[in-house]
Coordinates of C-alpha atoms in Angstrom, one line a residue:
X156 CA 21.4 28.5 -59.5
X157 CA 18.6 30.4 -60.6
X158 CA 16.1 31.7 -57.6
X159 CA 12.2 30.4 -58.5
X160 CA 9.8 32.2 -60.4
X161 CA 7.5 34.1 -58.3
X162 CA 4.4 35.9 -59.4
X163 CA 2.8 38.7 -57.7
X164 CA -0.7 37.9 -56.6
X165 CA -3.2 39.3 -58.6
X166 CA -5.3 42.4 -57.3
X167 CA -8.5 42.6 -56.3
X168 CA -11.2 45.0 -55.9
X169 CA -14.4 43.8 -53.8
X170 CA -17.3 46.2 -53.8
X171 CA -19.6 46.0 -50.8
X172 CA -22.9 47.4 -51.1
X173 CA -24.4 49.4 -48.5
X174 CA -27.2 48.8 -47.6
X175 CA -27.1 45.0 -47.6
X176 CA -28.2 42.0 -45.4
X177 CA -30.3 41.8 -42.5
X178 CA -33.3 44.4 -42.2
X179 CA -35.7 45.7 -39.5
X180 CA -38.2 42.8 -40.6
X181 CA -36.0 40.2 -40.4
X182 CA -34.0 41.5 -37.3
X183 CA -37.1 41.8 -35.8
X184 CA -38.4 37.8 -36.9
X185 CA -35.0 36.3 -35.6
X186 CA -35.5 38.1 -32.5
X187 CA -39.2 36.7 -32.1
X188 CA -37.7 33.3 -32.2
X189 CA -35.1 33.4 -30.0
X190 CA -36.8 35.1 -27.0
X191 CA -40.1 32.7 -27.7
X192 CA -37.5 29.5 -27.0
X193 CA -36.2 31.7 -23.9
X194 CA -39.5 32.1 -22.6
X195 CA -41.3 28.8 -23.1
X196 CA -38.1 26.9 -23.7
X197 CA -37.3 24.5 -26.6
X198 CA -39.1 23.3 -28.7
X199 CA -40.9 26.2 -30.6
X200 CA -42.5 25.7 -33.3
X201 CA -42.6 28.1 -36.4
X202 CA -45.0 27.9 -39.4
X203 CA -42.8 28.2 -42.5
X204 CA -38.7 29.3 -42.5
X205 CA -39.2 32.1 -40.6
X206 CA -36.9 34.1 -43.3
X207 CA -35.7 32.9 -46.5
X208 CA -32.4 31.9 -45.0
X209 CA -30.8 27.9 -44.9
X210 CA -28.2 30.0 -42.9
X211 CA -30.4 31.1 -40.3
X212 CA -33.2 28.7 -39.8
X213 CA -30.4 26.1 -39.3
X214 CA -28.7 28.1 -36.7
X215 CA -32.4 28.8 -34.8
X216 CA -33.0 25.0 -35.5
X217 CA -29.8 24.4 -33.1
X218 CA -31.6 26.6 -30.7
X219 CA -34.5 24.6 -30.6
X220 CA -36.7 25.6 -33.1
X221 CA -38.9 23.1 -35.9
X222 CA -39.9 24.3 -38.6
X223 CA -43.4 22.7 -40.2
X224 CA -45.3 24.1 -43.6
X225 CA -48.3 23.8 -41.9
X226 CA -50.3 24.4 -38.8
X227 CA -51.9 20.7 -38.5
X228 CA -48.2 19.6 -37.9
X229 CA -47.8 21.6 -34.4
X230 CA -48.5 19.6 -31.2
X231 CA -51.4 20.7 -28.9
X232 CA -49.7 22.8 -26.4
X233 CA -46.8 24.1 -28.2
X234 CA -46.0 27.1 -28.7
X235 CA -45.6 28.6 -32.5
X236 CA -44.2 31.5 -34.2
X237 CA -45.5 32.4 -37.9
X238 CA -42.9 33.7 -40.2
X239 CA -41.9 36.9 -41.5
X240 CA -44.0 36.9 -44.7
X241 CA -47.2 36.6 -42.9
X242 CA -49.9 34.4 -42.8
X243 CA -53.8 34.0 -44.4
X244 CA -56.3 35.3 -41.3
X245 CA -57.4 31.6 -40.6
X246 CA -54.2 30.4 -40.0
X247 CA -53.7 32.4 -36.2
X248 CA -57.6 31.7 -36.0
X249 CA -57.5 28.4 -35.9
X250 CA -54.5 28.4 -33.6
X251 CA -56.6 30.1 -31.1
X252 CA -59.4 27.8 -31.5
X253 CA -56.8 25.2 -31.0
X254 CA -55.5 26.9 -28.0
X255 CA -51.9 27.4 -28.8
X256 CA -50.3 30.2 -28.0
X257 CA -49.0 32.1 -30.8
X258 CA -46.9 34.8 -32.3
X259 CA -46.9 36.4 -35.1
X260 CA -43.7 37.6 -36.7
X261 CA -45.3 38.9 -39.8
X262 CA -42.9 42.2 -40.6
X263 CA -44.7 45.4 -40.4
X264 CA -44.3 46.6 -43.5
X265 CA -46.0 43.0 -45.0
X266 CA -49.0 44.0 -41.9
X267 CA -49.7 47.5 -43.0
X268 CA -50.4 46.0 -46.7
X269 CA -52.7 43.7 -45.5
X270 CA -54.5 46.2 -43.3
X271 CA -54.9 48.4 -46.9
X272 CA -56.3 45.1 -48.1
X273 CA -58.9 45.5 -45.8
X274 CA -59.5 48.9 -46.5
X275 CA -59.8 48.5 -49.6
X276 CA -62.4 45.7 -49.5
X277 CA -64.6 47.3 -47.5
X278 CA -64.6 50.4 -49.4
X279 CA -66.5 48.3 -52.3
X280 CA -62.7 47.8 -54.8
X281 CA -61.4 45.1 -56.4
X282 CA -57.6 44.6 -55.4
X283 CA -55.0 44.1 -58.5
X284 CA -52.1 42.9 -56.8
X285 CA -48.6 42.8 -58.1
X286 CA -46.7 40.2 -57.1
X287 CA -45.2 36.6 -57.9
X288 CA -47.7 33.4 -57.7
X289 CA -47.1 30.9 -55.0
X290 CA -44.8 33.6 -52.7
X291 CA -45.5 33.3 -49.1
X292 CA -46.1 36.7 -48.5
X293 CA -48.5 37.0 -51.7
X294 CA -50.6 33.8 -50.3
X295 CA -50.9 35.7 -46.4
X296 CA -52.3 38.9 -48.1
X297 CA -54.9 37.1 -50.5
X298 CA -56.1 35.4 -46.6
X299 CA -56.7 38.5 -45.8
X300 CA -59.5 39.1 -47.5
X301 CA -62.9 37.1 -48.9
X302 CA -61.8 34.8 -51.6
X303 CA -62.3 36.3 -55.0
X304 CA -61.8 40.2 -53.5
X305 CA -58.2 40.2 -56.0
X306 CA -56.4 39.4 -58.6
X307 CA -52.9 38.5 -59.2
X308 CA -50.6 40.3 -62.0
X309 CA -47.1 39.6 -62.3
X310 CA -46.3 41.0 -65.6
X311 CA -47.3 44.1 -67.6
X312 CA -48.8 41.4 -70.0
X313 CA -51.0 40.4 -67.2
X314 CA -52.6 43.4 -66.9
X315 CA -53.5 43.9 -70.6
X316 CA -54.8 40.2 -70.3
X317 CA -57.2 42.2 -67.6
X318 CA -61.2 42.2 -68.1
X319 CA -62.6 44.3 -65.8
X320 CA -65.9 46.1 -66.4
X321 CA -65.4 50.0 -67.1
X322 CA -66.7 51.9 -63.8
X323 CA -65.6 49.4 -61.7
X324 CA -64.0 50.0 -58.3
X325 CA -60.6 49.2 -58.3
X326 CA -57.3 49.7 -56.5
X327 CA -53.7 47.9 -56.4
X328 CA -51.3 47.3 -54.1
X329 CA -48.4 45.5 -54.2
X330 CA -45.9 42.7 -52.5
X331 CA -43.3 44.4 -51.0
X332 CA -40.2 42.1 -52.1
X333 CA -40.4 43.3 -55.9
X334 CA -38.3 44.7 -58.3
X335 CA -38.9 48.9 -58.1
X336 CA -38.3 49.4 -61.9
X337 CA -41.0 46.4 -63.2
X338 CA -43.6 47.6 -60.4
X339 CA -43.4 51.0 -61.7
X340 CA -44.2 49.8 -65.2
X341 CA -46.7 47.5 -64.0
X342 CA -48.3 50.4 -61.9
X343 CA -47.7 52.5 -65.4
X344 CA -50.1 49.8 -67.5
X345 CA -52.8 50.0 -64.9
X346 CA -53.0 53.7 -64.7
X347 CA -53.3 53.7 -68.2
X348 CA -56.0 51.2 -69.0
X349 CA -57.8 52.3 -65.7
X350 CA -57.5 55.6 -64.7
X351 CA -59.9 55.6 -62.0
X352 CA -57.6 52.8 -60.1
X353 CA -56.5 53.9 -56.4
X354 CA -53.3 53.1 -55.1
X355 CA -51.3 53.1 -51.6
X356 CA -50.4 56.3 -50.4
X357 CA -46.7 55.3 -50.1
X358 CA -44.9 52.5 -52.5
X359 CA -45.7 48.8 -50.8
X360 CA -42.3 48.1 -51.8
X361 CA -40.3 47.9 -48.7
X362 CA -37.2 50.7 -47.3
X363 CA -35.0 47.7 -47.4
X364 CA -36.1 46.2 -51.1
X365 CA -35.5 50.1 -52.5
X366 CA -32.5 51.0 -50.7
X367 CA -30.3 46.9 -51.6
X368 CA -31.7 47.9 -55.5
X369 CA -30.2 51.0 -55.5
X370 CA -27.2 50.1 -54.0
X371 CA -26.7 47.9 -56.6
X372 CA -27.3 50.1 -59.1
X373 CA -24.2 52.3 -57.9
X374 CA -21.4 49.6 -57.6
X375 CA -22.9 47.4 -60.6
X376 CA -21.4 49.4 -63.6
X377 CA -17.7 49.4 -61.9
X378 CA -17.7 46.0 -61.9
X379 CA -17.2 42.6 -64.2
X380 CA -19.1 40.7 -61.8
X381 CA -21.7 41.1 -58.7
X382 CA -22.5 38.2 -56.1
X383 CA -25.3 38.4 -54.8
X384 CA -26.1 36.4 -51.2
X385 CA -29.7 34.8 -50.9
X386 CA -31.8 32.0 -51.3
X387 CA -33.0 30.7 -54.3
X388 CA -36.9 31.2 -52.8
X389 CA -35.8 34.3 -51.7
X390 CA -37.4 37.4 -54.0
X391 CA -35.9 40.3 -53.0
X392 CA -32.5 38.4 -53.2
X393 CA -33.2 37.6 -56.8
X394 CA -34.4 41.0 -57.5
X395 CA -30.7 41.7 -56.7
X396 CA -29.5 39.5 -59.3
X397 CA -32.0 41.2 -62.5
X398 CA -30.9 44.5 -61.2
X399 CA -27.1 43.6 -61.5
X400 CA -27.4 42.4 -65.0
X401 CA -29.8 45.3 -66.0
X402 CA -27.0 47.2 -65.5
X403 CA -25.1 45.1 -67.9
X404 CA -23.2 43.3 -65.3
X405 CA -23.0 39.7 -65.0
X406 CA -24.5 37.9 -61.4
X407 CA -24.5 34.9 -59.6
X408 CA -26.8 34.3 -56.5
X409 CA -24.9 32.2 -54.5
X410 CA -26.0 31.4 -50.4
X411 CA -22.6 30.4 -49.3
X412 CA -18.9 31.4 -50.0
X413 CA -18.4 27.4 -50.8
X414 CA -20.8 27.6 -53.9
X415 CA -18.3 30.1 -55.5
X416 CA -16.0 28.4 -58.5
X417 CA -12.5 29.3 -59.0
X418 CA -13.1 30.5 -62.7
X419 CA -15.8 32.6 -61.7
X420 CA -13.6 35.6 -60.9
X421 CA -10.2 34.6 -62.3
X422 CA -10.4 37.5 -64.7
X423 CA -12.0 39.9 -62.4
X424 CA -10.4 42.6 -61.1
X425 CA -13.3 44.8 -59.3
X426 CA -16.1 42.5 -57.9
X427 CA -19.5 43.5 -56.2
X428 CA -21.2 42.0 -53.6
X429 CA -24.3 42.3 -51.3
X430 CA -26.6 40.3 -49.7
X431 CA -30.7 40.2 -49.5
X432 CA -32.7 40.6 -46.5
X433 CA -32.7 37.3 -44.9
X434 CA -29.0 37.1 -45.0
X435 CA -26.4 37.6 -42.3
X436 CA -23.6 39.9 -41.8
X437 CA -21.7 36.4 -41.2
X438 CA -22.2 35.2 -45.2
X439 CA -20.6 38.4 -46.3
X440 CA -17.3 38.0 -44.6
X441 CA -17.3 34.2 -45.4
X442 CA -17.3 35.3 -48.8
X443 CA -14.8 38.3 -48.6
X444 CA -12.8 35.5 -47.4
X445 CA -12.9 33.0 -50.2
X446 CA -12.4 35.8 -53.1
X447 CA -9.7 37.5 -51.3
X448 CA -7.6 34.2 -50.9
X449 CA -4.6 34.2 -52.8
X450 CA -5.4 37.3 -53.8
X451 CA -4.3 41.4 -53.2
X452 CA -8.0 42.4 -52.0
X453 CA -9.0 45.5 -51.4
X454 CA -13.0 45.8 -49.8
X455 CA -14.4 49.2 -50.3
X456 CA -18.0 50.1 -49.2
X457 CA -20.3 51.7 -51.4
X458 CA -23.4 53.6 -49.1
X459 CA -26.0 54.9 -51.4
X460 CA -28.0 54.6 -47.8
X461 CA -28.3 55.0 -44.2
X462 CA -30.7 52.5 -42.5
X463 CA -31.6 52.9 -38.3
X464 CA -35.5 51.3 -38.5
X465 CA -36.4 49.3 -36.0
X466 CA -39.5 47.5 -35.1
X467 CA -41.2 46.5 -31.8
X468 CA -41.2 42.9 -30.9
X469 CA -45.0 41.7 -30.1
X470 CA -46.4 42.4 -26.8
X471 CA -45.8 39.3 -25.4
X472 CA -42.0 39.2 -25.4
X473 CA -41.6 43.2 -25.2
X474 CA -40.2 42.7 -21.7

């Protein structure tokens, strides 16, 4: 009798990238959280998802957190947290007129570009500001300053679509979740049609945004496919995704390890993955997992970074 055919399981090659997941901002927001339920107990309130992370805001929700969109939906007496992508200025000012006590969990990065903001104002410019309509972190920095102090480009044709006066004060900044390649040819157009324009010292773009794009940019071309963990609201996430397929590589964004279809990688044999900002370490193996079942797999890290930034917690919890 003859034995059964057997076949051999297929190999598989999983690309981590390195940098990936969880940075100093959102370390740094979780943490805020976690120790504000410790210290006034649950619940705690926090205005917005505190990251942009199902994953993680339904973990802190177990914890004892609620999340509301706004500040009117907070009980007199609680305590509240606001998220990571910062706030407009009257939103922690009318929680101290309301007497809550707050904290804010705004990442410093997000805080130093609203202080240039600021700066900027006062020195008599105009702000252009690079980002993507409706974002969190695009609305807090346009609270920053009086109404009408900027204006919002998203696109290399927004800027030519610019009228501004010749002579006229400007400067730009930028939100710090965007894609490096189509902020430097934003910042490009600008320069050129206004030369006199004064920009940040440093990129606005974040160490973390920079460092998970160029990652991607080393294990893309060696692959037939890149996963990419985020959520869908989530922009340096989807950044991930244009940047895989810039290099000519199909992507998916996917925020769990359940949302990936057999056929998706049934004729790949090297596969990349990484995750955005808001997601955790946790996502990454659940998804190493699910490709590597019934399969050879072989998981090779590729650094093109070293990351060790952290942040301070607010003075109120730094004990």
């Amino acid at each position: 009798m003859n034995a059964p055919f057997q076949t051999t399981p297929r190999p598989l090659t999983v690309l981590v990238a390195a940098p990936r997941g969880f940075c100093a901002g959102v370390d740094r927001a979780i943490e805020i959280v976690e120790r504000a339920i410790q210290r006034y107990g649950a619940p705690v309130y926090v205005r917005h998802e505190i990251v942009h992370n199902r994953f993680v805001v339904d973990a802190l929700k177990a914890k004892g957190a609620i999340f509301v969109e706004e500040l009117d939906e907070v009980p007199d007496g609680a305590p509240v947290v606001f998220s990571a992508h910062g706030v407009p200025k009257a939103v922690p000012a009318a929680a101290t007129n309301r007497g809550l006590d707050w904290l804010d969990a705004t990442c410093p990065l997000v805080s130093k570009v609203h202080r240039q903001a600021e700066r900027q104002v006062e020195a008599g410019r105009h702000i252009v500001f690079i980002g993507h309509r409706g974002h969190p972190e695009v609305l807090g920095t346009f609270g920053q300053v009086p109404e009408g102090s900027m204006t919002l480009v998203e696109t290399v044709d927004d800027v030519a679509g610019l009228t501004f006066a010749d002579g006229k004060p400007l400067a730009f900044l930028t939100q710090t979740t965007l894609s490096v390649d189509d902020t430097a040819a934003i910042v490009a157009a600008l320069k050129a049609r206004y030369p006199g324009i004064v920009g940040p010292k440093a990129e606005d773009i974040c160490y973390a945004t920079s460092n998970r794009q160029e990652a991607v940019k080393a294990l893309a071309p060696r692959c037939q496919l890149v996963l990419v963990i985020g959520a869908p609201n989530s922009s340096n996430s989807l950044r991930l995704v244009e940047v895989a397929e810039r290099c000519g590589t199909p992507s998916r964004l996917i925020q769990r390890a359940a949302e990936i279809e057999d056929g998706w990688i049934d004729g790949v044999e090297t596969l990349g993955l990484t995750a955005g900002a808001s997601a955790p370490e946790a996502l990454v193996e659940e998804v190493i997992a699910r490709v590597g079942a019934g399969r050879v797999i072989t998981v090779e890290q590729v650094v093109t970074a070293q990351e060790n930034i952290v942040f301070k917690l607010p003075r109120q919890l730094a004990d």
